[in-house]
Structure formats: C-alpha cells, structure tokens
C-alpha cells in the first residue's frame, strides 16, 4: 500500500501548498543553507554525541555495542496554540489514569459502574500485591510518556500511554542542547520554550512523594546497570538531579526500611525513581532469579517504608486492552470531556460501531479479534469491490469477532536523508510529571522514521530523533521572517 | 558515597595509573634496545619488563620466546593479559562508564575520548613503528586524566577515592620497577668490577620522570644507592614511595570520617618507615627485602581499603 507524499499532512508544508505560518521563517532560512552544510552539522553533532557518550546499547552485540540514535538537524515545531491543546489534553489524561490506578487497586468503582469490564482484574499487568496499598498523594504514574501522532492540521491522536518506565527524555534534553550549539541564530529568531528545567521539576516531584514526616528525603535513581539499553539516560538524569544512581546490589532491606551501602556505612533511602520493570524489583515476590532487584523491597514498599516511582502495577493502565477505556475514564473520574482522542477503535459487538463500519468499509482496516498474521483482515483502501462485499457478509454473520480502525496517515516532517531533504513520518512523546500537581515540560521526544514511507519510528527499527520546538508565541513566525528578509536583502547587497 | 561508586572510581584511577606505568617501562626499554649491545641482552631487557608487570606466567603460556615483538604485543594489545594497556584502559573506561554520574562531565568525556582515540592506535602494528609516540600518548592521557580530576572535581569522597587509587597503584608500580632493576643491575655491576651502568640506571630514572630531579637533587654521577633513595625515601619526588604514602595518609583520614579504620593504621605504619627510615638501614637487610615487604604491605592495605570502604557490607 503506497501513498504519495501529498496524502500526508506535512508539519512544514501542510498538503504541499503554502508553508505553514510557524515554519515560514525557518523555511526561508533552510532554503539558503546548502545541504552539504547541514550534512556537516549533522556530522559535528555525531562527533559530539559520541564524545559525551550518548549511546544506547544493542543487546547481543559484542564489539561496538554502543550505538548512536540518529539525530536529525531539522526541528519539529509545535505552535503555542497546538501545545496548549496537547499539553492540557495530556495532563487531563494522566490525571484520569492516576485516579483509575488508585481505584482499580482499591474500591474498583469503575468496574461497579460497568465502564471497565471485570476481566481487567485477570490482566497479566494487574498486580494483586497492590490491592489496598496507599501510595503518597495517590500518585502512581509519576512519569508518563504519552505517544501522540498527527493526521491533519487539527487532528492528533493518542497512540499509547507509557506508564511503566518511559524513556527518551534525555534525548529531548540533549537534542536541544545540540541544536542550540549548532544553530544559535535560529534560537534568537524563534521564541522556543526551554526544556532544561525538566530534571528539577522531576526532582521536586519525587521529593514531594516521600512518605509524610520525612522533611529532607533521600531520592535515588535505580538502574538495571551499565548494560541496560537506556543506561545513558539513567546516568544523565541522576547527574542532572544530583542524586545517587544505584543498582539493586547497592540497596538492602532492614527493619522495614531500604538502605544503600555507602563508604560511611548504611544510608536510609526514601524515594526510589526506578527504571527497572516490576518483574525485576524484588526476587522474593516477582522473578525469583532476578539479580537486578532488592530482596524484601516490595514488603517495605507495601508497608509505606519507601516510595517507588513509578508505582508497582501501573502496567494495567497502559495495556492495549485498557487503552480503549481511557476516554470513558476521563468522563467518569473527572467529569470532563476528553481533550485528546484515542485512535478510534470500533468494536463491532456494539450496534452503532457496526453500522458505521459497514457504511465505511472502503476506508477502514477491519481485523479479526483473535486474528494474526493478516488472515481474516480487510484493508479497505486497497481492497476490491468484490473483496469488500465478501467481507461484509462475514462481518454481519459474526460481528463480535471483529474490530475496525482507520488507517492512520502519520504526519511527516522535512528530514535530512541521503537524497537530501525529504518528508519522513514523525510522532511525539511529551513527558507528563505527577507529584503535588500534574505538569508537562513544553517539549518532548520527536521520533522520525528515516526509511522512506516507513511508519515505524522506534530506535531499534532505524528511527531517529529530532529536537521539538514548542513555540511560546505564534505570531513570531511572521515578524521573525520580516527581520530575516531584511537581513537577507542586506547580505545580497553585499554580495552584489 | 555509594561503596560501588567509590570502588569504580578507585579502580578507574588505578587502571589509568597502571597503563601509564606500563607505557613508561615499555618506552624506556624500547629506547634501551636501540643501543648497540650483544644480542643476549634483548632477552634480559624484555624479561625485566615482564617481571616488573608481574606477568611472566601469563606471557609464558602464550609466547614461546621473549623478544621485543612478543613483549610489546603482549603488553600493548593482548586482551588476555589483564595488565596490557588495552586491558587496563578498557577496564578504566568500563569503571568510568559505570559511575559517570559521580564524575564531572569533563572527567567522563576525557575518559571516553581516551578510549575512542585508543581505537585508532590499536589498528596500527606498534611492534614495527610508532611505539614511542603511542607511549607518549598514554602518558599524556594519564596526565590529562589527573589534571581534569584535579581541576574540575569537587573535593569530596569521589575525588578522594580517585586520588587514593592513583597513589596505591603508583606506589606498587614504582616499588616493582626498582626491585626488578636493582636485582638485575647490581650483580652485573659486581661482575663488571663495580662499574655502574650509566645507561641502565638513567633509564630507570627516566621511566619515572626522575632523571632531571636526580641531577638537581644530587648533582652527582648516577649511583644506585642514591637512585634508590630518590625513589623510596624522598617525599619531594612525586613518584617515590614516600610521596605516595604522604598522599594516601590524609585521604584515608578524610574518607574514614569519624571512624577509626584498620586501613589508616596500616598506612600509618608503612608511612612511618618511609618518613623516618634511612637508606643505610634499609641496605643492611637489603633493598630487595625492604621492597618485598613494602609491596606486601601495600597489597594488604589495598585489601583493607577494599574491605572497609569499597565492598562495605551490612
């Protein structure tokens, strides 16, 4: 299924017509920069990233196991008004998800109300160990990465919520630092919202979720160790926050408290920002062969002797099966209308959904609930009339067996590739922080699929990253471009 | 600070120092080998290098003969030799990587750059050419490492454990160098009607950057006893045993905090023999005996540091 570039919304050029207002000044600047210069800047960035050691590990590779995630020098911009929409939407979502997590491990009102089905309690990510456990401030997802995609000027969708140990924020910070170093002039022209305070906000939040009565909590970051693929990020964040980077072997449990081994003897730990999965936290409760965890940690945690961020058991809220209920959760817990939309998923067991899907078969992807490997699947846009009509009969005879989703046309952003500058698909992960309040730093991780036509942005699949510019004002595009025009005019005069 | 972090910092510094000392001995030995001499000398010369590094047994299990090519190969890029420059730099960088949080950005970048640059060197065949330049590079990287630590790190325990590693390793390395050379050269001297081998002894001095210092302090012909005094007892000679222990003492006091530690007592004992000792007395029992005792005491102190600070258990 190939589609020409014009069918996709482009962050810079919309549908190939006029350059969007916020990109105008940048586009003019870009038009005057030779591609070789961009290539040279990218090479410079690579040298610097390698020197700083911003690498991720590839499992199972002996030598040269440390790789750089490709960095693209062309930024992805988000206007002030777009950001207002996205950030309030993401905050709203995380507020609801935290309330859901508290509910599902306590009174389970949402099940009683018939909004979320009872069988969520048998989900493998549901942790019975957490039932009745009270966590400080009722915060479960202290750090949440909300993956967003855009399909048109006004349409954003939430692809998934990452509530376990979301990563990538170090790229948001390091990509920004790199862009400021490579293109300082652009930062004078554009009112780009700063992101550098992220570690401070995170630290304040972590301190605020220590157990009551602790005035000066000791916060640590717990990592699986130097061979973990995200180790750079763990080290980076610990350093930025000025806290110890610990591994399981550095911690031990005694008298319902967690201590770290120091050169001066044991030191009490109050908050653990852990970047290690639930399964590996405590060999006494979860995987017994885990060498990464701390025996007894969960028992201390459940008794309120230490805070874990994120909490244990958040996986039940970001699971694919739970995702479809998030808009309902927002209405149920907050009494608000969801600001951000899920990718519409039609459950054909519902009469309304069935009617809609049958009327729009040519636009949708219809999948068998239990199907896999492309069997029993209809791709509307590429199917023949006859195929559609045959499939229609199968749906009607057994509607419960099917779900349907639209084919998502991810937006593209100009990207420097081998052939020059070309549109490539992007997504966006802002990081939502919960402590005393819920907030989001203006920016995020923009991932870009470097392969032409590819919609897969994951770094393990050859995806790269871009700096994300959230603008503080939207009018600046035009004013800045006027300045830019004037200076270009002067330059031309000199050259002539 | 975390015991594991202290451990990584301490060993990072030890490995860097070890790499530097191996490079120093290789460099000087290589220059010696360029002097005209009979061919039987090549074996003795390069054997001494293996003895100083304490890796004769590992070498023998891999190489049939002791000659320049084999020893250089073994000590520069052999990944099976834990004392090779390749192994020590890799260990230093691995330790650094595990605790980059505890270091300044400059310190980490310096370690990382060192490893990236080393990748360029190991592509060359250093047994044929370029060994001198390579050894210079190792030395200057080690100088840079100490400089960047000294110039950028907060004077806290992280800094203390880095320094502790440097001086513990250096004391061991200087003692081994002197021990091996003394044992080889003194009998030769006796066989040679007491004539001192100027080139051999000046090479010993050069390998610890002490040639100029010797001239300045003694303004005299090179005498093995004075060389020994310079490298053992002189506190103002930065690679001497005394100088190392003069650094180690206050560091151990600081990292112990309010505690009384066995490490401090052991270090104090050794420091006293260096601080109040006389060359005359040392030579009565023989320098070899003294240095053997010293190397053993230094190792015991290393074990104690490991036990009470770096592997601190509950």
PDB file of C-alpha atoms in Angstrom, chain A residues 19-167:
ATOM      1  CA  UNK A  19       4.348  26.793   4.122  1.00  0.00           C
ATOM      2  CA  UNK A  20       2.623  26.857   7.500  1.00  0.00           C
ATOM      3  CA  UNK A  21       2.978  30.175   9.337  1.00  0.00           C
ATOM      4  CA  UNK A  22       5.232  28.942  12.146  1.00  0.00           C
ATOM      5  CA  UNK A  23       7.637  27.371   9.662  1.00  0.00           C
ATOM      6  CA  UNK A  24       7.906  30.312   7.271  1.00  0.00           C
ATOM      7  CA  UNK A  25      10.987  31.933   8.759  1.00  0.00           C
ATOM      8  CA  UNK A  26      12.668  28.552   9.157  1.00  0.00           C
ATOM      9  CA  UNK A  27      11.823  27.506   5.629  1.00  0.00           C
ATOM     10  CA  UNK A  28      13.370  30.680   4.246  1.00  0.00           C
ATOM     11  CA  UNK A  29      16.464  30.073   6.302  1.00  0.00           C
ATOM     12  CA  UNK A  30      16.615  26.448   5.168  1.00  0.00           C
ATOM     13  CA  UNK A  31      16.310  27.404   1.514  1.00  0.00           C
ATOM     14  CA  UNK A  32      19.510  29.411   1.854  1.00  0.00           C
ATOM     15  CA  UNK A  33      21.553  26.755   3.578  1.00  0.00           C
ATOM     16  CA  UNK A  34      23.383  24.355   1.256  1.00  0.00           C
ATOM     17  CA  UNK A  35      22.619  20.710   2.010  1.00  0.00           C
ATOM     18  CA  UNK A  36      26.333  19.987   2.484  1.00  0.00           C
ATOM     19  CA  UNK A  37      26.340  22.432   5.360  1.00  0.00           C
ATOM     20  CA  UNK A  38      23.520  20.531   7.040  1.00  0.00           C
ATOM     21  CA  UNK A  39      25.372  17.293   6.451  1.00  0.00           C
ATOM     22  CA  UNK A  40      28.451  18.828   8.071  1.00  0.00           C
ATOM     23  CA  UNK A  41      26.394  19.966  11.057  1.00  0.00           C
ATOM     24  CA  UNK A  42      24.976  16.505  11.425  1.00  0.00           C
ATOM     25  CA  UNK A  43      28.493  15.042  11.361  1.00  0.00           C
ATOM     26  CA  UNK A  44      29.553  17.553  14.006  1.00  0.00           C
ATOM     27  CA  UNK A  45      26.604  16.500  16.160  1.00  0.00           C
ATOM     28  CA  UNK A  46      27.573  12.869  15.815  1.00  0.00           C
ATOM     29  CA  UNK A  47      31.113  13.524  16.979  1.00  0.00           C
ATOM     30  CA  UNK A  48      29.833  15.453  19.979  1.00  0.00           C
ATOM     31  CA  UNK A  49      27.227  12.845  20.889  1.00  0.00           C
ATOM     32  CA  UNK A  50      29.835  10.123  20.717  1.00  0.00           C
ATOM     33  CA  UNK A  51      32.235  12.084  22.871  1.00  0.00           C
ATOM     34  CA  UNK A  52      29.596  12.684  25.528  1.00  0.00           C
ATOM     35  CA  UNK A  53      28.688   9.004  25.215  1.00  0.00           C
ATOM     36  CA  UNK A  54      25.013   9.450  24.349  1.00  0.00           C
ATOM     37  CA  UNK A  55      24.617   5.938  23.172  1.00  0.00           C
ATOM     38  CA  UNK A  56      22.219   3.114  23.556  1.00  0.00           C
ATOM     39  CA  UNK A  57      23.286  -0.486  23.890  1.00  0.00           C
ATOM     40  CA  UNK A  58      22.257  -3.100  21.437  1.00  0.00           C
ATOM     41  CA  UNK A  59      21.704  -6.411  23.146  1.00  0.00           C
ATOM     42  CA  UNK A  60      23.718  -9.338  21.935  1.00  0.00           C
ATOM     43  CA  UNK A  61      26.422  -7.392  20.132  1.00  0.00           C
ATOM     44  CA  UNK A  62      29.947  -7.788  21.459  1.00  0.00           C
ATOM     45  CA  UNK A  63      32.095  -5.066  19.984  1.00  0.00           C
ATOM     46  CA  UNK A  64      30.832  -1.632  19.048  1.00  0.00           C
ATOM     47  CA  UNK A  65      27.782  -2.477  21.096  1.00  0.00           C
ATOM     48  CA  UNK A  66      27.213   1.203  21.772  1.00  0.00           C
ATOM     49  CA  UNK A  67      25.279   2.941  19.037  1.00  0.00           C
ATOM     50  CA  UNK A  68      24.081   6.448  18.477  1.00  0.00           C
ATOM     51  CA  UNK A  69      20.438   7.068  17.762  1.00  0.00           C
ATOM     52  CA  UNK A  70      20.448   9.056  14.507  1.00  0.00           C
ATOM     53  CA  UNK A  71      19.885  12.733  15.162  1.00  0.00           C
ATOM     54  CA  UNK A  72      18.165  14.914  12.572  1.00  0.00           C
ATOM     55  CA  UNK A  73      19.171  18.569  12.418  1.00  0.00           C
ATOM     56  CA  UNK A  74      15.777  19.793  11.158  1.00  0.00           C
ATOM     57  CA  UNK A  75      13.497  20.566  14.104  1.00  0.00           C
ATOM     58  CA  UNK A  76       9.876  19.647  14.512  1.00  0.00           C
ATOM     59  CA  UNK A  77       7.815  22.664  15.563  1.00  0.00           C
ATOM     60  CA  UNK A  78       4.623  22.905  17.552  1.00  0.00           C
ATOM     61  CA  UNK A  79       2.753  26.176  17.728  1.00  0.00           C
ATOM     62  CA  UNK A  80       1.750  27.736  21.048  1.00  0.00           C
ATOM     63  CA  UNK A  81      -1.924  27.038  20.429  1.00  0.00           C
ATOM     64  CA  UNK A  82      -1.275  23.444  19.395  1.00  0.00           C
ATOM     65  CA  UNK A  83       0.793  22.950  22.504  1.00  0.00           C
ATOM     66  CA  UNK A  84      -1.912  24.414  24.744  1.00  0.00           C
ATOM     67  CA  UNK A  85      -4.250  21.788  23.330  1.00  0.00           C
ATOM     68  CA  UNK A  86      -1.806  18.882  23.525  1.00  0.00           C
ATOM     69  CA  UNK A  87      -0.437  19.669  26.968  1.00  0.00           C
ATOM     70  CA  UNK A  88      -3.796  20.182  28.679  1.00  0.00           C
ATOM     71  CA  UNK A  89      -5.009  17.027  26.969  1.00  0.00           C
ATOM     72  CA  UNK A  90      -2.025  15.004  28.121  1.00  0.00           C
ATOM     73  CA  UNK A  91      -2.293  16.331  31.682  1.00  0.00           C
ATOM     74  CA  UNK A  92      -6.005  15.524  31.725  1.00  0.00           C
ATOM     75  CA  UNK A  93      -5.288  12.004  30.578  1.00  0.00           C
ATOM     76  CA  UNK A  94      -2.636  11.369  33.206  1.00  0.00           C
ATOM     77  CA  UNK A  95      -4.856  12.762  35.972  1.00  0.00           C
ATOM     78  CA  UNK A  96      -7.550  10.292  34.968  1.00  0.00           C
ATOM     79  CA  UNK A  97      -5.083   7.408  34.662  1.00  0.00           C
ATOM     80  CA  UNK A  98      -3.735   8.058  38.178  1.00  0.00           C
ATOM     81  CA  UNK A  99      -7.281   8.071  39.543  1.00  0.00           C
ATOM     82  CA  UNK A 100      -8.009   4.882  37.631  1.00  0.00           C
ATOM     83  CA  UNK A 101      -4.959   3.175  39.121  1.00  0.00           C
ATOM     84  CA  UNK A 102      -5.937   4.175  42.626  1.00  0.00           C
ATOM     85  CA  UNK A 103      -9.487   2.971  42.007  1.00  0.00           C
ATOM     86  CA  UNK A 104      -8.562  -0.341  40.436  1.00  0.00           C
ATOM     87  CA  UNK A 105      -6.374  -1.212  43.459  1.00  0.00           C
ATOM     88  CA  UNK A 106      -8.981  -0.022  45.962  1.00  0.00           C
ATOM     89  CA  UNK A 107     -12.765   0.190  45.577  1.00  0.00           C
ATOM     90  CA  UNK A 108     -12.970  -0.587  41.839  1.00  0.00           C
ATOM     91  CA  UNK A 109     -15.852   1.841  41.342  1.00  0.00           C
ATOM     92  CA  UNK A 110     -15.253   1.948  37.609  1.00  0.00           C
ATOM     93  CA  UNK A 111     -15.936  -1.783  37.370  1.00  0.00           C
ATOM     94  CA  UNK A 112     -19.025  -1.474  39.542  1.00  0.00           C
ATOM     95  CA  UNK A 113     -20.241   1.306  37.256  1.00  0.00           C
ATOM     96  CA  UNK A 114     -19.913  -1.092  34.333  1.00  0.00           C
ATOM     97  CA  UNK A 115     -17.459   1.096  32.407  1.00  0.00           C
ATOM     98  CA  UNK A 116     -14.443  -1.170  32.568  1.00  0.00           C
ATOM     99  CA  UNK A 117     -15.167  -4.918  32.453  1.00  0.00           C
ATOM    100  CA  UNK A 118     -14.436  -7.176  35.406  1.00  0.00           C
ATOM    101  CA  UNK A 119     -11.947  -9.217  33.406  1.00  0.00           C
ATOM    102  CA  UNK A 120      -9.379  -6.410  33.704  1.00  0.00           C
ATOM    103  CA  UNK A 121      -8.519  -7.990  37.054  1.00  0.00           C
ATOM    104  CA  UNK A 122      -7.143 -11.011  35.221  1.00  0.00           C
ATOM    105  CA  UNK A 123      -4.885  -8.888  33.031  1.00  0.00           C
ATOM    106  CA  UNK A 124      -1.268 -10.031  33.432  1.00  0.00           C
ATOM    107  CA  UNK A 125      -0.249  -6.459  34.280  1.00  0.00           C
ATOM    108  CA  UNK A 126      -2.677  -6.244  37.176  1.00  0.00           C
ATOM    109  CA  UNK A 127      -0.753  -6.667  40.463  1.00  0.00           C
ATOM    110  CA  UNK A 128      -2.882  -8.164  43.255  1.00  0.00           C
ATOM    111  CA  UNK A 129       0.027  -7.263  45.589  1.00  0.00           C
ATOM    112  CA  UNK A 130      -1.018  -3.626  45.229  1.00  0.00           C
ATOM    113  CA  UNK A 131      -4.608  -4.042  46.371  1.00  0.00           C
ATOM    114  CA  UNK A 132      -5.267  -1.799  49.363  1.00  0.00           C
ATOM    115  CA  UNK A 133      -1.766  -0.263  49.284  1.00  0.00           C
ATOM    116  CA  UNK A 134      -1.855   3.513  49.730  1.00  0.00           C
ATOM    117  CA  UNK A 135       0.781   5.461  47.836  1.00  0.00           C
ATOM    118  CA  UNK A 136       1.699   9.066  48.752  1.00  0.00           C
ATOM    119  CA  UNK A 137      -0.518  11.697  47.084  1.00  0.00           C
ATOM    120  CA  UNK A 138      -2.264   8.801  45.322  1.00  0.00           C
ATOM    121  CA  UNK A 139       0.247   9.223  42.520  1.00  0.00           C
ATOM    122  CA  UNK A 140       1.021   6.053  40.563  1.00  0.00           C
ATOM    123  CA  UNK A 141       2.418   7.267  37.242  1.00  0.00           C
ATOM    124  CA  UNK A 142       4.941   9.885  38.369  1.00  0.00           C
ATOM    125  CA  UNK A 143       6.444   9.940  34.904  1.00  0.00           C
ATOM    126  CA  UNK A 144       4.214   9.249  31.902  1.00  0.00           C
ATOM    127  CA  UNK A 145       5.142   9.324  28.220  1.00  0.00           C
ATOM    128  CA  UNK A 146       2.089   9.957  26.071  1.00  0.00           C
ATOM    129  CA  UNK A 147       2.675   8.945  22.450  1.00  0.00           C
ATOM    130  CA  UNK A 148       0.890  11.236  20.022  1.00  0.00           C
ATOM    131  CA  UNK A 149       0.524  11.165  16.263  1.00  0.00           C
ATOM    132  CA  UNK A 150      -0.920  13.749  13.951  1.00  0.00           C
ATOM    133  CA  UNK A 151      -3.002  13.046  10.868  1.00  0.00           C
ATOM    134  CA  UNK A 152      -4.112  16.521   9.788  1.00  0.00           C
ATOM    135  CA  UNK A 153      -3.853  20.206  10.673  1.00  0.00           C
ATOM    136  CA  UNK A 154      -6.224  19.795  13.602  1.00  0.00           C
ATOM    137  CA  UNK A 155      -6.248  16.076  14.352  1.00  0.00           C
ATOM    138  CA  UNK A 156      -3.953  14.486  16.913  1.00  0.00           C
ATOM    139  CA  UNK A 157      -4.425  11.003  18.327  1.00  0.00           C
ATOM    140  CA  UNK A 158      -3.045   9.285  21.388  1.00  0.00           C
ATOM    141  CA  UNK A 159      -1.335   6.149  20.157  1.00  0.00           C
ATOM    142  CA  UNK A 160      -0.498   4.820  23.593  1.00  0.00           C
ATOM    143  CA  UNK A 161       0.159   5.809  27.188  1.00  0.00           C
ATOM    144  CA  UNK A 162       3.502   4.716  28.651  1.00  0.00           C
ATOM    145  CA  UNK A 163       3.148   4.479  32.393  1.00  0.00           C
ATOM    146  CA  UNK A 164       5.772   1.945  33.441  1.00  0.00           C
ATOM    147  CA  UNK A 165       9.304   3.257  32.913  1.00  0.00           C
ATOM    148  CA  UNK A 166       9.006   5.502  29.864  1.00  0.00           C
ATOM    149  CA  UNK A 167      12.338   6.562  28.398  1.00  0.00           C
TER     150      UNK A 167
END
